[in-house]
Amino acid sequence: MNEFRVEKGGRLTLPPNIARTLGDVSLRVTSSSADHLLLAKVGGKGVVQMAGSLGDIGIVDLLSFFNMFRKAGLLYFGLTGGSKTLYFQKGELVYASSSFVEEEIGEVLYSLGKVDREVLQGARQLAGGDLSLGKVLVEQNVITAKDLWAATRSQVEQIVYNLFTFQEGSFAFIDTPLEESQVVRLSMNTQNLIMEGLRRIDERAVYLQKIKSLDAVPMATGKMPNDLDSVSQKMVALVHAGINDVRELLRRSGSGEFDALRLLSQLVERGVIVMEEAPTVAVEGVLGEVVTIFNGVLVAMHRVVSAKNPNFRDEVSSFLRDLPQPFSYVFRQTSLKADGSVDGGRILANLAGLEEGDKLRLLSEALSELVYMECIAARRELGATESGELVKRVQDVSQRVQALIGKHDDE
């Protein structure tokens, strides 16, 4: 939570992260009392009618309220790790957007098994401006227009359903008519989405108890009941083909994560599939040494900068999600630990399949990018003098890593 004081004379200095988000704008007081102050941007998208913190007022309360009173506008959520915006038209949800990487349309298509990583990466390089990623994929005949519509609907559902996992955060409702481009006709009923979201949260926890982990390894037992439907049969066939973790099995099933989890848990319950612990990815050798060296700097950065900016870890996590390829692939499904370090085992698992030299270079480049971003944040929060020692340590790390790479190349 950002805390700051009103200085003598009424001067108010916003925290850097808020100032960057707002940009150079004029603000007006929308609402105030002895206990709060609400500022709104002059000339913004619309009128901020409601704002607050999630807690006693929950996701269900908010969605039900705007549905009941047939509101039109944008409901924004600021959450740990990202943000989401829901678009309402006459109380019904017509679209949703999200900054969470797993809820981006390309990732949704990937999770549904419609595209592979290489094709998706190529399409992203062509997308931009008026040419959306979905349109690029359709024009390249990678997916059909029907596939894109179904993925867009799945994307909106996923954005809403995942909202129910958050108990903390902020929200704001902006009363504004929606532009035609913001209205996607998905035939979605807000009350049905609420009920389905609540059901999925409860049932997903039950499914995961049986499956153990998305990193677990599914193994076929040889048992094959005669009453399995075609989707379950496909899942068993994928296991026989050697799918090495649950996450990839869910993707390749093409059913969407929740429905695939349900089917997999049923197969486990019936003894058709058993789950084995995921093998530990050893963080050793020169790759492990590189991770250890960089983690030393990341921990030091986190300790010092977080003392000035408690939201530093969230900012870094957001940075990891927004990295371009190939760095985003290196940090895929990776989050910062409590001490600011990264999970070397998860990163090395992401690099599996590459040549050792390519692994080493990509690993060092990705971690260098992360450390460079943290250096910029350190200078901003601490000033040039106070951050000098940390920056010097980063320079020493770069030299040590370059020496390791050179030694590895010589061998």
PDB file of N, CA and C in Angstrom, residues 281-370:
ATOM      1  N   VAL A 281      14.594 -30.444 -11.104  1.00  0.00           N
ATOM      2  CA  VAL A 281      15.558 -29.949 -12.087  1.00  0.00           C
ATOM      3  C   VAL A 281      16.776 -29.448 -11.332  1.00  0.00           C
ATOM      4  N   ALA A 282      17.878 -30.111 -11.503  1.00  0.00           N
ATOM      5  CA  ALA A 282      19.088 -29.765 -10.759  1.00  0.00           C
ATOM      6  C   ALA A 282      19.628 -28.415 -11.217  1.00  0.00           C
ATOM      7  N   VAL A 283      19.900 -27.546 -10.253  1.00  0.00           N
ATOM      8  CA  VAL A 283      20.517 -26.258 -10.551  1.00  0.00           C
ATOM      9  C   VAL A 283      21.986 -26.390 -10.193  1.00  0.00           C
ATOM     10  N   GLU A 284      22.753 -26.879 -11.131  1.00  0.00           N
ATOM     11  CA  GLU A 284      24.159 -27.158 -10.863  1.00  0.00           C
ATOM     12  C   GLU A 284      24.994 -26.789 -12.080  1.00  0.00           C
ATOM     13  N   GLY A 285      26.300 -26.997 -11.967  1.00  0.00           N
ATOM     14  CA  GLY A 285      27.177 -26.683 -13.068  1.00  0.00           C
ATOM     15  C   GLY A 285      27.261 -25.177 -13.298  1.00  0.00           C
ATOM     16  N   VAL A 286      27.689 -24.791 -14.496  1.00  0.00           N
ATOM     17  CA  VAL A 286      27.862 -23.375 -14.798  1.00  0.00           C
ATOM     18  C   VAL A 286      26.514 -22.649 -14.820  1.00  0.00           C
ATOM     19  N   LEU A 287      25.430 -23.328 -15.258  1.00  0.00           N
ATOM     20  CA  LEU A 287      24.105 -22.704 -15.249  1.00  0.00           C
ATOM     21  C   LEU A 287      23.671 -22.382 -13.821  1.00  0.00           C
ATOM     22  N   GLY A 288      23.879 -23.333 -12.932  1.00  0.00           N
ATOM     23  CA  GLY A 288      23.534 -23.113 -11.533  1.00  0.00           C
ATOM     24  C   GLY A 288      24.354 -21.999 -10.915  1.00  0.00           C
ATOM     25  N   GLU A 289      25.623 -21.915 -11.324  1.00  0.00           N
ATOM     26  CA  GLU A 289      26.488 -20.861 -10.800  1.00  0.00           C
ATOM     27  C   GLU A 289      26.014 -19.488 -11.251  1.00  0.00           C
ATOM     28  N   VAL A 290      25.577 -19.400 -12.526  1.00  0.00           N
ATOM     29  CA  VAL A 290      25.056 -18.129 -13.038  1.00  0.00           C
ATOM     30  C   VAL A 290      23.809 -17.705 -12.256  1.00  0.00           C
ATOM     31  N   VAL A 291      22.898 -18.658 -12.017  1.00  0.00           N
ATOM     32  CA  VAL A 291      21.682 -18.343 -11.252  1.00  0.00           C
ATOM     33  C   VAL A 291      22.041 -17.874  -9.852  1.00  0.00           C
ATOM     34  N   THR A 292      22.987 -18.562  -9.207  1.00  0.00           N
ATOM     35  CA  THR A 292      23.390 -18.207  -7.847  1.00  0.00           C
ATOM     36  C   THR A 292      23.987 -16.802  -7.791  1.00  0.00           C
ATOM     37  N   ILE A 293      24.835 -16.472  -8.770  1.00  0.00           N
ATOM     38  CA  ILE A 293      25.463 -15.146  -8.811  1.00  0.00           C
ATOM     39  C   ILE A 293      24.400 -14.055  -8.945  1.00  0.00           C
ATOM     40  N   PHE A 294      23.496 -14.231  -9.899  1.00  0.00           N
ATOM     41  CA  PHE A 294      22.460 -13.216 -10.108  1.00  0.00           C
ATOM     42  C   PHE A 294      21.510 -13.135  -8.917  1.00  0.00           C
ATOM     43  N   ASN A 295      21.173 -14.277  -8.326  1.00  0.00           N
ATOM     44  CA  ASN A 295      20.264 -14.256  -7.177  1.00  0.00           C
ATOM     45  C   ASN A 295      20.856 -13.476  -6.004  1.00  0.00           C
ATOM     46  N   GLY A 296      22.180 -13.524  -5.864  1.00  0.00           N
ATOM     47  CA  GLY A 296      22.812 -12.734  -4.811  1.00  0.00           C
ATOM     48  C   GLY A 296      22.521 -11.254  -4.962  1.00  0.00           C
ATOM     49  N   VAL A 297      22.584 -10.760  -6.208  1.00  0.00           N
ATOM     50  CA  VAL A 297      22.285  -9.350  -6.478  1.00  0.00           C
ATOM     51  C   VAL A 297      20.797  -9.062  -6.290  1.00  0.00           C
ATOM     52  N   LEU A 298      19.939  -9.976  -6.784  1.00  0.00           N
ATOM     53  CA  LEU A 298      18.490  -9.760  -6.685  1.00  0.00           C
ATOM     54  C   LEU A 298      18.031  -9.681  -5.236  1.00  0.00           C
ATOM     55  N   VAL A 299      18.600 -10.527  -4.392  1.00  0.00           N
ATOM     56  CA  VAL A 299      18.245 -10.508  -2.964  1.00  0.00           C
ATOM     57  C   VAL A 299      18.688  -9.192  -2.334  1.00  0.00           C
ATOM     58  N   ALA A 300      19.904  -8.746  -2.668  1.00  0.00           N
ATOM     59  CA  ALA A 300      20.409  -7.488  -2.110  1.00  0.00           C
ATOM     60  C   ALA A 300      19.559  -6.313  -2.576  1.00  0.00           C
ATOM     61  N   MET A 301      19.223  -6.289  -3.853  1.00  0.00           N
ATOM     62  CA  MET A 301      18.365  -5.235  -4.396  1.00  0.00           C
ATOM     63  C   MET A 301      17.021  -5.213  -3.678  1.00  0.00           C
ATOM     64  N   HIS A 302      16.415  -6.384  -3.545  1.00  0.00           N
ATOM     65  CA  HIS A 302      15.099  -6.477  -2.919  1.00  0.00           C
ATOM     66  C   HIS A 302      15.136  -5.963  -1.484  1.00  0.00           C
ATOM     67  N   ARG A 303      16.166  -6.335  -0.751  1.00  0.00           N
ATOM     68  CA  ARG A 303      16.256  -5.943   0.660  1.00  0.00           C
ATOM     69  C   ARG A 303      16.357  -4.429   0.810  1.00  0.00           C
ATOM     70  N   VAL A 304      17.170  -3.803  -0.023  1.00  0.00           N
ATOM     71  CA  VAL A 304      17.408  -2.370   0.123  1.00  0.00           C
ATOM     72  C   VAL A 304      16.268  -1.537  -0.465  1.00  0.00           C
ATOM     73  N   VAL A 305      15.843  -1.875  -1.687  1.00  0.00           N
ATOM     74  CA  VAL A 305      14.834  -1.052  -2.368  1.00  0.00           C
ATOM     75  C   VAL A 305      13.461  -1.213  -1.723  1.00  0.00           C
ATOM     76  N   SER A 306      13.133  -2.431  -1.262  1.00  0.00           N
ATOM     77  CA  SER A 306      11.824  -2.655  -0.635  1.00  0.00           C
ATOM     78  C   SER A 306      11.655  -1.843   0.643  1.00  0.00           C
ATOM     79  N   ALA A 307      12.769  -1.514   1.288  1.00  0.00           N
ATOM     80  CA  ALA A 307      12.674  -0.687   2.493  1.00  0.00           C
ATOM     81  C   ALA A 307      12.143   0.705   2.145  1.00  0.00           C
ATOM     82  N   LYS A 308      12.419   1.162   0.909  1.00  0.00           N
ATOM     83  CA  LYS A 308      11.931   2.459   0.447  1.00  0.00           C
ATOM     84  C   LYS A 308      10.586   2.342  -0.262  1.00  0.00           C
ATOM     85  N   ASN A 309      10.412   1.247  -0.995  1.00  0.00           N
ATOM     86  CA  ASN A 309       9.196   1.050  -1.792  1.00  0.00           C
ATOM     87  C   ASN A 309       8.645  -0.349  -1.525  1.00  0.00           C
ATOM     88  N   PRO A 310       7.655  -0.481  -0.635  1.00  0.00           N
ATOM     89  CA  PRO A 310       7.102  -1.795  -0.295  1.00  0.00           C
ATOM     90  C   PRO A 310       6.486  -2.528  -1.486  1.00  0.00           C
ATOM     91  N   ASN A 311       6.165  -1.796  -2.557  1.00  0.00           N
ATOM     92  CA  ASN A 311       5.562  -2.424  -3.738  1.00  0.00           C
ATOM     93  C   ASN A 311       6.597  -2.881  -4.762  1.00  0.00           C
ATOM     94  N   PHE A 312       7.865  -2.827  -4.379  1.00  0.00           N
ATOM     95  CA  PHE A 312       8.935  -3.127  -5.331  1.00  0.00           C
ATOM     96  C   PHE A 312       8.806  -4.531  -5.915  1.00  0.00           C
ATOM     97  N   ARG A 313       8.513  -5.518  -5.081  1.00  0.00           N
ATOM     98  CA  ARG A 313       8.401  -6.901  -5.574  1.00  0.00           C
ATOM     99  C   ARG A 313       7.277  -7.029  -6.587  1.00  0.00           C
ATOM    100  N   ASP A 314       6.152  -6.362  -6.346  1.00  0.00           N
ATOM    101  CA  ASP A 314       5.034  -6.405  -7.298  1.00  0.00           C
ATOM    102  C   ASP A 314       5.423  -5.741  -8.618  1.00  0.00           C
ATOM    103  N   GLU A 315       6.174  -4.644  -8.536  1.00  0.00           N
ATOM    104  CA  GLU A 315       6.607  -3.965  -9.754  1.00  0.00           C
ATOM    105  C   GLU A 315       7.529  -4.862 -10.585  1.00  0.00           C
ATOM    106  N   VAL A 316       8.426  -5.575  -9.908  1.00  0.00           N
ATOM    107  CA  VAL A 316       9.343  -6.467 -10.624  1.00  0.00           C
ATOM    108  C   VAL A 316       8.566  -7.631 -11.241  1.00  0.00           C
ATOM    109  N   SER A 317       7.599  -8.169 -10.508  1.00  0.00           N
ATOM    110  CA  SER A 317       6.776  -9.264 -11.038  1.00  0.00           C
ATOM    111  C   SER A 317       6.024  -8.815 -12.282  1.00  0.00           C
ATOM    112  N   SER A 318       5.517  -7.575 -12.254  1.00  0.00           N
ATOM    113  CA  SER A 318       4.827  -7.030 -13.425  1.00  0.00           C
ATOM    114  C   SER A 318       5.798  -6.888 -14.589  1.00  0.00           C
ATOM    115  N   PHE A 319       7.019  -6.469 -14.306  1.00  0.00           N
ATOM    116  CA  PHE A 319       8.051  -6.344 -15.342  1.00  0.00           C
ATOM    117  C   PHE A 319       8.324  -7.691 -15.998  1.00  0.00           C
ATOM    118  N   LEU A 320       8.403  -8.749 -15.188  1.00  0.00           N
ATOM    119  CA  LEU A 320       8.656 -10.085 -15.728  1.00  0.00           C
ATOM    120  C   LEU A 320       7.562 -10.501 -16.706  1.00  0.00           C
ATOM    121  N   ARG A 321       6.305 -10.147 -16.401  1.00  0.00           N
ATOM    122  CA  ARG A 321       5.197 -10.530 -17.270  1.00  0.00           C
ATOM    123  C   ARG A 321       5.220  -9.773 -18.593  1.00  0.00           C
ATOM    124  N   ASP A 322       5.782  -8.559 -18.571  1.00  0.00           N
ATOM    125  CA  ASP A 322       5.735  -7.710 -19.762  1.00  0.00           C
ATOM    126  C   ASP A 322       6.963  -7.839 -20.646  1.00  0.00           C
ATOM    127  N   LEU A 323       7.905  -8.689 -20.275  1.00  0.00           N
ATOM    128  CA  LEU A 323       9.115  -8.854 -21.071  1.00  0.00           C
ATOM    129  C   LEU A 323       8.783  -9.419 -22.454  1.00  0.00           C
ATOM    130  N   PRO A 324       9.501  -8.985 -23.480  1.00  0.00           N
ATOM    131  CA  PRO A 324       9.289  -9.555 -24.820  1.00  0.00           C
ATOM    132  C   PRO A 324       9.946 -10.924 -24.938  1.00  0.00           C
ATOM    133  N   GLN A 325       9.617 -11.624 -26.006  1.00  0.00           N
ATOM    134  CA  GLN A 325      10.311 -12.864 -26.307  1.00  0.00           C
ATOM    135  C   GLN A 325      11.754 -12.544 -26.701  1.00  0.00           C
ATOM    136  N   PRO A 326      12.722 -13.421 -26.400  1.00  0.00           N
ATOM    137  CA  PRO A 326      12.566 -14.731 -25.764  1.00  0.00           C
ATOM    138  C   PRO A 326      12.614 -14.684 -24.247  1.00  0.00           C
ATOM    139  N   PHE A 327      12.805 -13.478 -23.661  1.00  0.00           N
ATOM    140  CA  PHE A 327      12.951 -13.403 -22.212  1.00  0.00           C
ATOM    141  C   PHE A 327      11.687 -13.845 -21.481  1.00  0.00           C
ATOM    142  N   SER A 328      10.525 -13.526 -22.050  1.00  0.00           N
ATOM    143  CA  SER A 328       9.274 -13.937 -21.404  1.00  0.00           C
ATOM    144  C   SER A 328       9.176 -15.455 -21.326  1.00  0.00           C
ATOM    145  N   TYR A 329       9.770 -16.140 -22.302  1.00  0.00           N
ATOM    146  CA  TYR A 329       9.757 -17.611 -22.270  1.00  0.00           C
ATOM    147  C   TYR A 329      10.681 -18.131 -21.165  1.00  0.00           C
ATOM    148  N   VAL A 330      11.814 -17.461 -20.965  1.00  0.00           N
ATOM    149  CA  VAL A 330      12.749 -17.867 -19.901  1.00  0.00           C
ATOM    150  C   VAL A 330      12.073 -17.779 -18.540  1.00  0.00           C
ATOM    151  N   PHE A 331      11.294 -16.697 -18.326  1.00  0.00           N
ATOM    152  CA  PHE A 331      10.656 -16.483 -17.022  1.00  0.00           C
ATOM    153  C   PHE A 331       9.221 -17.010 -16.970  1.00  0.00           C
ATOM    154  N   ARG A 332       8.834 -17.824 -17.939  1.00  0.00           N
ATOM    155  CA  ARG A 332       7.468 -18.355 -17.986  1.00  0.00           C
ATOM    156  C   ARG A 332       7.130 -19.109 -16.701  1.00  0.00           C
ATOM    157  N   GLN A 333       5.982 -18.754 -16.096  1.00  0.00           N
ATOM    158  CA  GLN A 333       5.486 -19.381 -14.867  1.00  0.00           C
ATOM    159  C   GLN A 333       6.468 -19.240 -13.712  1.00  0.00           C
ATOM    160  N   THR A 334       7.280 -18.179 -13.785  1.00  0.00           N
ATOM    161  CA  THR A 334       8.250 -17.895 -12.728  1.00  0.00           C
ATOM    162  C   THR A 334       7.827 -16.631 -11.998  1.00  0.00           C
ATOM    163  N   SER A 335       7.878 -16.673 -10.694  1.00  0.00           N
ATOM    164  CA  SER A 335       7.589 -15.481  -9.908  1.00  0.00           C
ATOM    165  C   SER A 335       8.719 -15.288  -8.900  1.00  0.00           C
ATOM    166  N   LEU A 336       8.852 -14.065  -8.417  1.00  0.00           N
ATOM    167  CA  LEU A 336       9.884 -13.795  -7.433  1.00  0.00           C
ATOM    168  C   LEU A 336       9.548 -14.452  -6.104  1.00  0.00           C
ATOM    169  N   LYS A 337      10.576 -14.981  -5.448  1.00  0.00           N
ATOM    170  CA  LYS A 337      10.386 -15.508  -4.096  1.00  0.00           C
ATOM    171  C   LYS A 337      10.282 -14.338  -3.120  1.00  0.00           C
ATOM    172  N   ALA A 338       9.973 -14.649  -1.882  1.00  0.00           N
ATOM    173  CA  ALA A 338       9.773 -13.606  -0.882  1.00  0.00           C
ATOM    174  C   ALA A 338      11.028 -12.766  -0.674  1.00  0.00           C
ATOM    175  N   ASP A 339      12.204 -13.371  -0.882  1.00  0.00           N
ATOM    176  CA  ASP A 339      13.451 -12.630  -0.677  1.00  0.00           C
ATOM    177  C   ASP A 339      13.925 -11.905  -1.933  1.00  0.00           C
ATOM    178  N   GLY A 340      13.130 -11.986  -3.043  1.00  0.00           N
ATOM    179  CA  GLY A 340      13.494 -11.296  -4.265  1.00  0.00           C
ATOM    180  C   GLY A 340      14.253 -12.132  -5.270  1.00  0.00           C
ATOM    181  N   SER A 341      14.598 -13.365  -4.914  1.00  0.00           N
ATOM    182  CA  SER A 341      15.324 -14.239  -5.833  1.00  0.00           C
ATOM    183  C   SER A 341      14.357 -14.935  -6.789  1.00  0.00           C
ATOM    184  N   VAL A 342      14.916 -15.604  -7.804  1.00  0.00           N
ATOM    185  CA  VAL A 342      14.099 -16.345  -8.760  1.00  0.00           C
ATOM    186  C   VAL A 342      14.329 -17.833  -8.575  1.00  0.00           C
ATOM    187  N   ASP A 343      13.349 -18.623  -9.022  1.00  0.00           N
ATOM    188  CA  ASP A 343      13.421 -20.081  -8.923  1.00  0.00           C
ATOM    189  C   ASP A 343      14.263 -20.611 -10.078  1.00  0.00           C
ATOM    190  N   GLY A 344      15.511 -20.953  -9.784  1.00  0.00           N
ATOM    191  CA  GLY A 344      16.398 -21.438 -10.822  1.00  0.00           C
ATOM    192  C   GLY A 344      15.921 -22.721 -11.458  1.00  0.00           C
ATOM    193  N   GLY A 345      15.313 -23.604 -10.666  1.00  0.00           N
ATOM    194  CA  GLY A 345      14.816 -24.871 -11.198  1.00  0.00           C
ATOM    195  C   GLY A 345      13.734 -24.664 -12.234  1.00  0.00           C
ATOM    196  N   ARG A 346      12.804 -23.715 -11.967  1.00  0.00           N
ATOM    197  CA  ARG A 346      11.725 -23.430 -12.915  1.00  0.00           C
ATOM    198  C   ARG A 346      12.286 -22.840 -14.205  1.00  0.00           C
ATOM    199  N   ILE A 347      13.256 -21.936 -14.075  1.00  0.00           N
ATOM    200  CA  ILE A 347      13.848 -21.310 -15.251  1.00  0.00           C
ATOM    201  C   ILE A 347      14.582 -22.337 -16.101  1.00  0.00           C
ATOM    202  N   LEU A 348      15.359 -23.213 -15.470  1.00  0.00           N
ATOM    203  CA  LEU A 348      16.096 -24.220 -16.230  1.00  0.00           C
ATOM    204  C   LEU A 348      15.147 -25.213 -16.892  1.00  0.00           C
ATOM    205  N   ALA A 349      14.011 -25.472 -16.260  1.00  0.00           N
ATOM    206  CA  ALA A 349      13.001 -26.336 -16.884  1.00  0.00           C
ATOM    207  C   ALA A 349      12.461 -25.675 -18.153  1.00  0.00           C
ATOM    208  N   ASN A 350      12.303 -24.337 -18.112  1.00  0.00           N
ATOM    209  CA  ASN A 350      11.844 -23.616 -19.307  1.00  0.00           C
ATOM    210  C   ASN A 350      12.855 -23.676 -20.440  1.00  0.00           C
ATOM    211  N   LEU A 351      14.121 -23.798 -20.088  1.00  0.00           N
ATOM    212  CA  LEU A 351      15.183 -23.820 -21.093  1.00  0.00           C
ATOM    213  C   LEU A 351      15.489 -25.225 -21.610  1.00  0.00           C
ATOM    214  N   ALA A 352      14.795 -26.211 -21.060  1.00  0.00           N
ATOM    215  CA  ALA A 352      15.054 -27.599 -21.455  1.00  0.00           C
ATOM    216  C   ALA A 352      14.893 -27.767 -22.963  1.00  0.00           C
ATOM    217  N   GLY A 353      15.795 -28.518 -23.559  1.00  0.00           N
ATOM    218  CA  GLY A 353      15.724 -28.790 -24.994  1.00  0.00           C
ATOM    219  C   GLY A 353      16.697 -27.961 -25.806  1.00  0.00           C
ATOM    220  N   LEU A 354      17.222 -26.869 -25.222  1.00  0.00           N
ATOM    221  CA  LEU A 354      18.199 -26.046 -25.927  1.00  0.00           C
ATOM    222  C   LEU A 354      19.599 -26.610 -25.744  1.00  0.00           C
ATOM    223  N   GLU A 355      20.494 -26.261 -26.658  1.00  0.00           N
ATOM    224  CA  GLU A 355      21.895 -26.620 -26.504  1.00  0.00           C
ATOM    225  C   GLU A 355      22.465 -25.904 -25.279  1.00  0.00           C
ATOM    226  N   GLU A 356      23.476 -26.501 -24.640  1.00  0.00           N
ATOM    227  CA  GLU A 356      24.015 -25.940 -23.402  1.00  0.00           C
ATOM    228  C   GLU A 356      24.507 -24.511 -23.598  1.00  0.00           C
ATOM    229  N   GLY A 357      25.189 -24.253 -24.708  1.00  0.00           N
ATOM    230  CA  GLY A 357      25.676 -22.900 -24.965  1.00  0.00           C
ATOM    231  C   GLY A 357      24.547 -21.903 -25.109  1.00  0.00           C
ATOM    232  N   ASP A 358      23.483 -22.305 -25.804  1.00  0.00           N
ATOM    233  CA  ASP A 358      22.316 -21.432 -25.977  1.00  0.00           C
ATOM    234  C   ASP A 358      21.619 -21.195 -24.643  1.00  0.00           C
ATOM    235  N   LYS A 359      21.532 -22.248 -23.817  1.00  0.00           N
ATOM    236  CA  LYS A 359      20.944 -22.091 -22.483  1.00  0.00           C
ATOM    237  C   LYS A 359      21.700 -21.035 -21.689  1.00  0.00           C
ATOM    238  N   LEU A 360      23.033 -21.136 -21.704  1.00  0.00           N
ATOM    239  CA  LEU A 360      23.859 -20.243 -20.896  1.00  0.00           C
ATOM    240  C   LEU A 360      23.701 -18.794 -21.344  1.00  0.00           C
ATOM    241  N   ARG A 361      23.732 -18.559 -22.635  1.00  0.00           N
ATOM    242  CA  ARG A 361      23.619 -17.188 -23.144  1.00  0.00           C
ATOM    243  C   ARG A 361      22.232 -16.601 -22.868  1.00  0.00           C
ATOM    244  N   LEU A 362      21.192 -17.396 -23.134  1.00  0.00           N
ATOM    245  CA  LEU A 362      19.829 -16.893 -22.937  1.00  0.00           C
ATOM    246  C   LEU A 362      19.555 -16.654 -21.457  1.00  0.00           C
ATOM    247  N   LEU A 363      20.055 -17.544 -20.607  1.00  0.00           N
ATOM    248  CA  LEU A 363      19.880 -17.392 -19.168  1.00  0.00           C
ATOM    249  C   LEU A 363      20.547 -16.111 -18.681  1.00  0.00           C
ATOM    250  N   SER A 364      21.785 -15.890 -19.077  1.00  0.00           N
ATOM    251  CA  SER A 364      22.511 -14.705 -18.608  1.00  0.00           C
ATOM    252  C   SER A 364      21.907 -13.426 -19.165  1.00  0.00           C
ATOM    253  N   GLU A 365      21.455 -13.444 -20.424  1.00  0.00           N
ATOM    254  CA  GLU A 365      20.838 -12.251 -21.013  1.00  0.00           C
ATOM    255  C   GLU A 365      19.525 -11.902 -20.314  1.00  0.00           C
ATOM    256  N   ALA A 366      18.709 -12.934 -20.021  1.00  0.00           N
ATOM    257  CA  ALA A 366      17.415 -12.694 -19.370  1.00  0.00           C
ATOM    258  C   ALA A 366      17.609 -12.166 -17.952  1.00  0.00           C
ATOM    259  N   LEU A 367      18.521 -12.767 -17.201  1.00  0.00           N
ATOM    260  CA  LEU A 367      18.765 -12.313 -15.834  1.00  0.00           C
ATOM    261  C   LEU A 367      19.420 -10.932 -15.828  1.00  0.00           C
ATOM    262  N   SER A 368      20.262 -10.653 -16.825  1.00  0.00           N
ATOM    263  CA  SER A 368      20.865  -9.316 -16.931  1.00  0.00           C
ATOM    264  C   SER A 368      19.789  -8.266 -17.165  1.00  0.00           C
ATOM    265  N   GLU A 369      18.797  -8.596 -17.998  1.00  0.00           N
ATOM    266  CA  GLU A 369      17.696  -7.677 -18.258  1.00  0.00           C
ATOM    267  C   GLU A 369      16.925  -7.379 -16.978  1.00  0.00           C
ATOM    268  N   LEU A 370      16.678  -8.418 -16.181  1.00  0.00           N
ATOM    269  CA  LEU A 370      15.963  -8.252 -14.918  1.00  0.00           C
ATOM    270  C   LEU A 370      16.763  -7.384 -13.953  1.00  0.00           C
TER     271      LEU A 370
END
